[in-house]
mmCIF file of C-alpha atoms in Angstrom:
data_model
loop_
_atom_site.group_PDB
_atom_site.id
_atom_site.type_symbol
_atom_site.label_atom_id
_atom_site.label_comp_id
_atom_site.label_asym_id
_atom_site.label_seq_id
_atom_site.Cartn_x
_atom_site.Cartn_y
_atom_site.Cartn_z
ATOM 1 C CA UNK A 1265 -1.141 -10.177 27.009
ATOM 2 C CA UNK A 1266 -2.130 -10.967 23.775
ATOM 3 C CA UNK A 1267 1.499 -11.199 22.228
ATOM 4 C CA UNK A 1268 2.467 -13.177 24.625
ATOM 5 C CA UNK A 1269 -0.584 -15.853 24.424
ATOM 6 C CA UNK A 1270 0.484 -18.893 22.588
ATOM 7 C CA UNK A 1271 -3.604 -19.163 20.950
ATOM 8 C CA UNK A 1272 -3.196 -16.005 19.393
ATOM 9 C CA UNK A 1273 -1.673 -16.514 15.782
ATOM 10 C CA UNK A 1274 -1.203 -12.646 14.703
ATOM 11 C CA UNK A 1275 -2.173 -9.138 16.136
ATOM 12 C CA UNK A 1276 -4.002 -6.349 13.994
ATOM 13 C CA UNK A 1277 -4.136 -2.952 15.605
ATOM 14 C CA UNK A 1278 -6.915 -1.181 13.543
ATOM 15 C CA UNK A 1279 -5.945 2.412 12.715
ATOM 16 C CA UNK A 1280 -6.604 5.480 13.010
ATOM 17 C CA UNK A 1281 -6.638 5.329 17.141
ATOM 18 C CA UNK A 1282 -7.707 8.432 19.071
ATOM 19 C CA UNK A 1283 -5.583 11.127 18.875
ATOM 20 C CA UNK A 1284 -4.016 11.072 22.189
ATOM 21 C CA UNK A 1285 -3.027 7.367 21.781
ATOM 22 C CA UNK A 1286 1.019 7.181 20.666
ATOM 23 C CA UNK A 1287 -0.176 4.710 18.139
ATOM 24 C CA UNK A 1288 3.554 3.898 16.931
ATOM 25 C CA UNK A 1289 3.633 2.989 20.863
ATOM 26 C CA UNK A 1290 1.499 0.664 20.576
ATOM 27 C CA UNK A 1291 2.153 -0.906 17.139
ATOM 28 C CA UNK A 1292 5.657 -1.727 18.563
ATOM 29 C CA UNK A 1293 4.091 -3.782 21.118
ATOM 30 C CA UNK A 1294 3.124 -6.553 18.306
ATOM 31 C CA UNK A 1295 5.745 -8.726 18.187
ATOM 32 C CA UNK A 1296 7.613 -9.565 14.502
ATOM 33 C CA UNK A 1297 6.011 -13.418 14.668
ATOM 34 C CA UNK A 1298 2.131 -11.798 14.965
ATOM 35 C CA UNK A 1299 2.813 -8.458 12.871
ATOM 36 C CA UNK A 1300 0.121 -9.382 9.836
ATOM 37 C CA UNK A 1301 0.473 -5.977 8.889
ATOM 38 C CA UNK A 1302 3.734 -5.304 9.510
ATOM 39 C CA UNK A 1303 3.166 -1.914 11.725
ATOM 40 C CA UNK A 1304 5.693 -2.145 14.397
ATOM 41 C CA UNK A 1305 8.852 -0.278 13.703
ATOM 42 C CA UNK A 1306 11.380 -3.762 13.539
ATOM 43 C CA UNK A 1307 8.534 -5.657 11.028
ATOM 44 C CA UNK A 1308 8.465 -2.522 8.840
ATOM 45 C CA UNK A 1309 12.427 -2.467 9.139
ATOM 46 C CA UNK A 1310 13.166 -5.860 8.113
ATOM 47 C CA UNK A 1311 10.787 -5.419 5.096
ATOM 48 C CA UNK A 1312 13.321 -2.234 3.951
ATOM 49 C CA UNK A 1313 16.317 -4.442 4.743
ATOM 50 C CA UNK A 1314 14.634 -7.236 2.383
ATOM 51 C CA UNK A 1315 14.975 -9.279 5.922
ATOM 52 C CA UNK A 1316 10.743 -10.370 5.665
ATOM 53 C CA UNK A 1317 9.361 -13.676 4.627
ATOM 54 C CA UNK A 1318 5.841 -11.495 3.854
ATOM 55 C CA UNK A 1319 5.094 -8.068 2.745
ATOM 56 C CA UNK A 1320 2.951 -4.979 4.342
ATOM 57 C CA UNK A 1321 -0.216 -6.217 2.995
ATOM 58 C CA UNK A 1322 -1.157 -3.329 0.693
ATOM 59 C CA UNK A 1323 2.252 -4.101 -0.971
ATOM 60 C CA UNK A 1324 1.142 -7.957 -1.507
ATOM 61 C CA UNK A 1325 -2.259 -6.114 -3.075
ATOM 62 C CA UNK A 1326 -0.044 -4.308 -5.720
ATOM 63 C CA UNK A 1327 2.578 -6.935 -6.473
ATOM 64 C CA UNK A 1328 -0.209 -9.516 -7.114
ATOM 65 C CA UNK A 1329 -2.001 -6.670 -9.502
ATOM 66 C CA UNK A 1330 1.294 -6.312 -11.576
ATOM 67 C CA UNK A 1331 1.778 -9.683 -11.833
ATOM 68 C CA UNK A 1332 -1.647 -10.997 -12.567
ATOM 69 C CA UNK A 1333 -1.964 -8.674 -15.591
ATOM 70 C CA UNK A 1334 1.717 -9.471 -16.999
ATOM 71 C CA UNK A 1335 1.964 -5.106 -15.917
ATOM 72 C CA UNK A 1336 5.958 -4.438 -15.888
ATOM 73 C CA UNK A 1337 7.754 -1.733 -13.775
ATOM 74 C CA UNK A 1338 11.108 -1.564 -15.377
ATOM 75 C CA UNK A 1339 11.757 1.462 -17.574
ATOM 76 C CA UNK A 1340 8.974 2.738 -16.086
ATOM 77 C CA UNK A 1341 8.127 6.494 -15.374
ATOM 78 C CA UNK A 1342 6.085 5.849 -11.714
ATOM 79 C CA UNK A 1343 4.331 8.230 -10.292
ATOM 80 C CA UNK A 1344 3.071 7.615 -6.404
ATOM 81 C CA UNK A 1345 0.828 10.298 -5.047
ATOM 82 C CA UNK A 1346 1.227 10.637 -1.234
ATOM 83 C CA UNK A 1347 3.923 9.061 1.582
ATOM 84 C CA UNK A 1348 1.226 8.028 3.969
ATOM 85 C CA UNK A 1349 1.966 4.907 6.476
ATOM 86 C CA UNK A 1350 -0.444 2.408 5.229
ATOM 87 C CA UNK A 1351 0.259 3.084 1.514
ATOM 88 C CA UNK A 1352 2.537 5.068 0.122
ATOM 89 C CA UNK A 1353 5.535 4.486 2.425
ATOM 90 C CA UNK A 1354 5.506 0.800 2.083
ATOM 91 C CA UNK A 1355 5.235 0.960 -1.547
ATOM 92 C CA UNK A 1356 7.797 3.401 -1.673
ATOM 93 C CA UNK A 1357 10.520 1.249 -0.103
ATOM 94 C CA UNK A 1358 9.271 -1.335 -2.022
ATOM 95 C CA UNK A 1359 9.914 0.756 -5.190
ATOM 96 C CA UNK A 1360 13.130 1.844 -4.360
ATOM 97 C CA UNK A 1361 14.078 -2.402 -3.624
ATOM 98 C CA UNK A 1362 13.240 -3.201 -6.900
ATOM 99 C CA UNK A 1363 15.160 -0.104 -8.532
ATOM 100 C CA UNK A 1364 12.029 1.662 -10.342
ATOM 101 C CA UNK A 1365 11.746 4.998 -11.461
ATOM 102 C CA UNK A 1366 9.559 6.678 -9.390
ATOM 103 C CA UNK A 1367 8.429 10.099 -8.156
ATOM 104 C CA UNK A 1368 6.345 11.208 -4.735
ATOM 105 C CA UNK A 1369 3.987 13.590 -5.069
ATOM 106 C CA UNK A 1370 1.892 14.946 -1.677
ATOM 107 C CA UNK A 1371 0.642 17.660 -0.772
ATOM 108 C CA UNK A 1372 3.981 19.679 -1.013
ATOM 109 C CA UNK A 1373 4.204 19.597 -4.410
ATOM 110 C CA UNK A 1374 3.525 22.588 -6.726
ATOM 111 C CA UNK A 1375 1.750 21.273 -9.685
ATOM 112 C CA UNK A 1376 1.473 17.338 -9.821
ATOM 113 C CA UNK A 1377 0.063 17.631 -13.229
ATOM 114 C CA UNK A 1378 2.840 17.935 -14.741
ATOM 115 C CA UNK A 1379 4.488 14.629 -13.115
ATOM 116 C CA UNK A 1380 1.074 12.709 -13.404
ATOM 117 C CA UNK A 1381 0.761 13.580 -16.896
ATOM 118 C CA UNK A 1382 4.007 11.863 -17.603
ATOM 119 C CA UNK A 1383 3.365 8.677 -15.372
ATOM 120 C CA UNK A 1384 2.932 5.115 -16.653
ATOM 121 C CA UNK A 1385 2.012 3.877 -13.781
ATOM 122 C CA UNK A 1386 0.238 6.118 -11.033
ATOM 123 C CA UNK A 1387 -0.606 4.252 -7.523
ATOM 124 C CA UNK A 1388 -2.391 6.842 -5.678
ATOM 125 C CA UNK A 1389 -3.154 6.378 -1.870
ATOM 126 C CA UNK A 1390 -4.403 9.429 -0.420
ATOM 127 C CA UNK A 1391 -8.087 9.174 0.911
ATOM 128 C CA UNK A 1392 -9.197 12.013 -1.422
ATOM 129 C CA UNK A 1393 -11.982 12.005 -3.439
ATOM 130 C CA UNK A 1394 -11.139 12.124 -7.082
ATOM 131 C CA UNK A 1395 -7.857 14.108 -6.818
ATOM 132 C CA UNK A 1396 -6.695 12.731 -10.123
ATOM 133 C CA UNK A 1397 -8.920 14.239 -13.021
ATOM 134 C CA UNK A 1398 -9.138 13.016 -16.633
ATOM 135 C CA UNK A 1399 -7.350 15.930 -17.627
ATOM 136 C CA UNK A 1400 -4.243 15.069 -15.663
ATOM 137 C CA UNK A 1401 -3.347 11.386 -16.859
ATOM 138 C CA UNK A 1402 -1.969 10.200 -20.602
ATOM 139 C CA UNK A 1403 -3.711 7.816 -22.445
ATOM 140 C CA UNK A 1404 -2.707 4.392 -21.850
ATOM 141 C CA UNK A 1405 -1.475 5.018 -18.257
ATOM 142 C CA UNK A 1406 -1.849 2.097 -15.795
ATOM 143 C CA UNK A 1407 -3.792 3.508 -12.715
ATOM 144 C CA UNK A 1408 -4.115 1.708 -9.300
ATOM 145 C CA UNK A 1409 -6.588 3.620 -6.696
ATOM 146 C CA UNK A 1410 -5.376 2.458 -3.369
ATOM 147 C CA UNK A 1411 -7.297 5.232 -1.704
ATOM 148 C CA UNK A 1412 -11.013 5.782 -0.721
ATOM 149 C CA UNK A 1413 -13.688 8.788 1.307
ATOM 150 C CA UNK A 1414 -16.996 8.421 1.580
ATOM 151 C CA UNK A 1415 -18.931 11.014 0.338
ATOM 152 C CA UNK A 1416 -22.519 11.495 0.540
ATOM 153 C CA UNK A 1417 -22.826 8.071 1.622
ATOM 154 C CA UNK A 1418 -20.681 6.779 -1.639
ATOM 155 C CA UNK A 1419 -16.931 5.613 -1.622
ATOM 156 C CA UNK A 1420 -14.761 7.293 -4.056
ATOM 157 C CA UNK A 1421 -11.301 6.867 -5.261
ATOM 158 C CA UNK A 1422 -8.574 9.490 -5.628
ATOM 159 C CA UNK A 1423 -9.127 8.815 -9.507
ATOM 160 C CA UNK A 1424 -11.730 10.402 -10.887
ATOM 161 C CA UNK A 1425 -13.716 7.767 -13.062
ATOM 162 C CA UNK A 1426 -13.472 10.068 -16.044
ATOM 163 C CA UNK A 1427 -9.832 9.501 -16.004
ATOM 164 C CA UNK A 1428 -10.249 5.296 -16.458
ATOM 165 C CA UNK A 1429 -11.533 5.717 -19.855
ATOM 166 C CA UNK A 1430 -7.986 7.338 -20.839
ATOM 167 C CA UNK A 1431 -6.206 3.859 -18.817
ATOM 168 C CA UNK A 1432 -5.148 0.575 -20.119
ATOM 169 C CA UNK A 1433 -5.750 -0.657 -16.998
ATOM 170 C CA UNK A 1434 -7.531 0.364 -13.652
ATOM 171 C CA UNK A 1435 -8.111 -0.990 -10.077
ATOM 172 C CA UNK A 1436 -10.614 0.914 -9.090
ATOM 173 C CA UNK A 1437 -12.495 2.363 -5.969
ATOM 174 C CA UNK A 1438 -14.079 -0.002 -4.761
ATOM 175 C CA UNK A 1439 -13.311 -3.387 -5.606
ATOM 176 C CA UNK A 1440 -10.185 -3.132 -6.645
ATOM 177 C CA UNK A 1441 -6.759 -3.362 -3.948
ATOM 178 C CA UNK A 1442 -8.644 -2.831 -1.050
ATOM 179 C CA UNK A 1443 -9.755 -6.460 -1.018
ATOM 180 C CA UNK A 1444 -6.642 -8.143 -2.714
ATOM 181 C CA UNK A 1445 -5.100 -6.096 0.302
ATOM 182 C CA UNK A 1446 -7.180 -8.293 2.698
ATOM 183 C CA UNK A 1447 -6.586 -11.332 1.235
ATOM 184 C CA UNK A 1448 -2.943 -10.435 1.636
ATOM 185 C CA UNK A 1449 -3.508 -9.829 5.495
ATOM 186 C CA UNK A 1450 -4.686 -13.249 5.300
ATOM 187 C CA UNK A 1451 -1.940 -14.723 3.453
ATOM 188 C CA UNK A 1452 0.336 -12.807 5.745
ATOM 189 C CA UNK A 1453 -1.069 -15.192 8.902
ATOM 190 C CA UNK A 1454 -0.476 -18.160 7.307
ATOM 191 C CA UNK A 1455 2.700 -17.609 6.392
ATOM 192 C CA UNK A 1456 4.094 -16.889 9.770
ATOM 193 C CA UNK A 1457 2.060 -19.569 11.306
ATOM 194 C CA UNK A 1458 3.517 -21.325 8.695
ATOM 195 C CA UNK A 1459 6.825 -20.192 9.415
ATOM 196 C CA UNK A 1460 6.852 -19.521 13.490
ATOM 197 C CA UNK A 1461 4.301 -22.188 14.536
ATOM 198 C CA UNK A 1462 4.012 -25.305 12.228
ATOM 199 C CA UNK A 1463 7.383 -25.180 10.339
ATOM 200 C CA UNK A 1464 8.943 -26.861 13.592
#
């Protein structure tokens, strides 16, 4: 009902849903002209195919980091530390669009030290508290901390803070992507009301 309501500008389905929801199920009911966060299977598939006017939002976040502190990806070694739906897929195919050197690491992979330790760039979106340590980052290493737990009542990042001393730069946990990533959600609506609504 709601896609198909003419007042409604853009849909946001907020995750996780109860287990026995088919959440991809429902995502795909959000059609491409309300898809702010670009969920459904064909939004997320014309983002890969470089077919989207606007990006998954937490993609916007990192773009708008890079670029607001002159930080280059080319010739870069880029680590990304887990393939998760909200973070590290769209940032993946986002890598991959723009041709950077990049490697996933989740929770397969023996020993991520020893690809962390050689990253320029690590964007980490896991959800687990301080995953990175000091110990496993090079000094001068650009570190974005897209991911966050709550623990004991305080939200963490995968990065341990010890580690940001080490980094040229940091976004940290908290106020750091997460709310770049909601301005982005934002910027996403106006640009397809922009482009669907009050273009014509």
């Amino acid at each position: 009902k709601l896609a198909d309501n003419d007042s409604v500008s853009g849909i946001v389905v907020q995750l996780p849903l109860p287990k026995n929801f088919n959440y991809q199920e429902i995502l795909n009911l959000i059609p491409v002209k309300k898809d702010v966060d670009m969920l459904s299977e064909l939004s997320f598939q014309n983002f890969s195919d470089g077919k989207s006017n606007i990006f998954p939002p937490v993609v916007g976040a990192v773009k708008y980091i890079f670029a607001e502190n002159k930080i280059g990806i080319k010739n870069k070694k880029i680590v990304l530390i887990g393939k998760g739906r909200l973070v590290g897929k769209p940032l993946s195919v986002w890598l991959t669009n723009n041709k950077s050197d990049f490697y996933i690491v989740d929770r397969k992979t023996e020993n991520p030290a020893v690809f962390t330790k050689e990253a320029d760039i690590i964007i980490s979106g896991v959800g687990s508290s301080c995953l990175i340590k000091e110990e496993m980052v090079k000094d001068g290493v650009v570190l974005i901390d897209a991911g966050s737990a709550s623990e004991e009542g305080e939200v963490k990042g995968d990065i341990d803070k010890k580690a940001y001393k080490k980094a040229s730069f940091v976004a940290p946990v908290p106020n750091g992507v997460g709310p770049i990533t909601v301005a982005c959600l934002i910027d996403n609506l106006l640009e397809i009301c922009y482009h669907y609504k009050w273009k014509g």
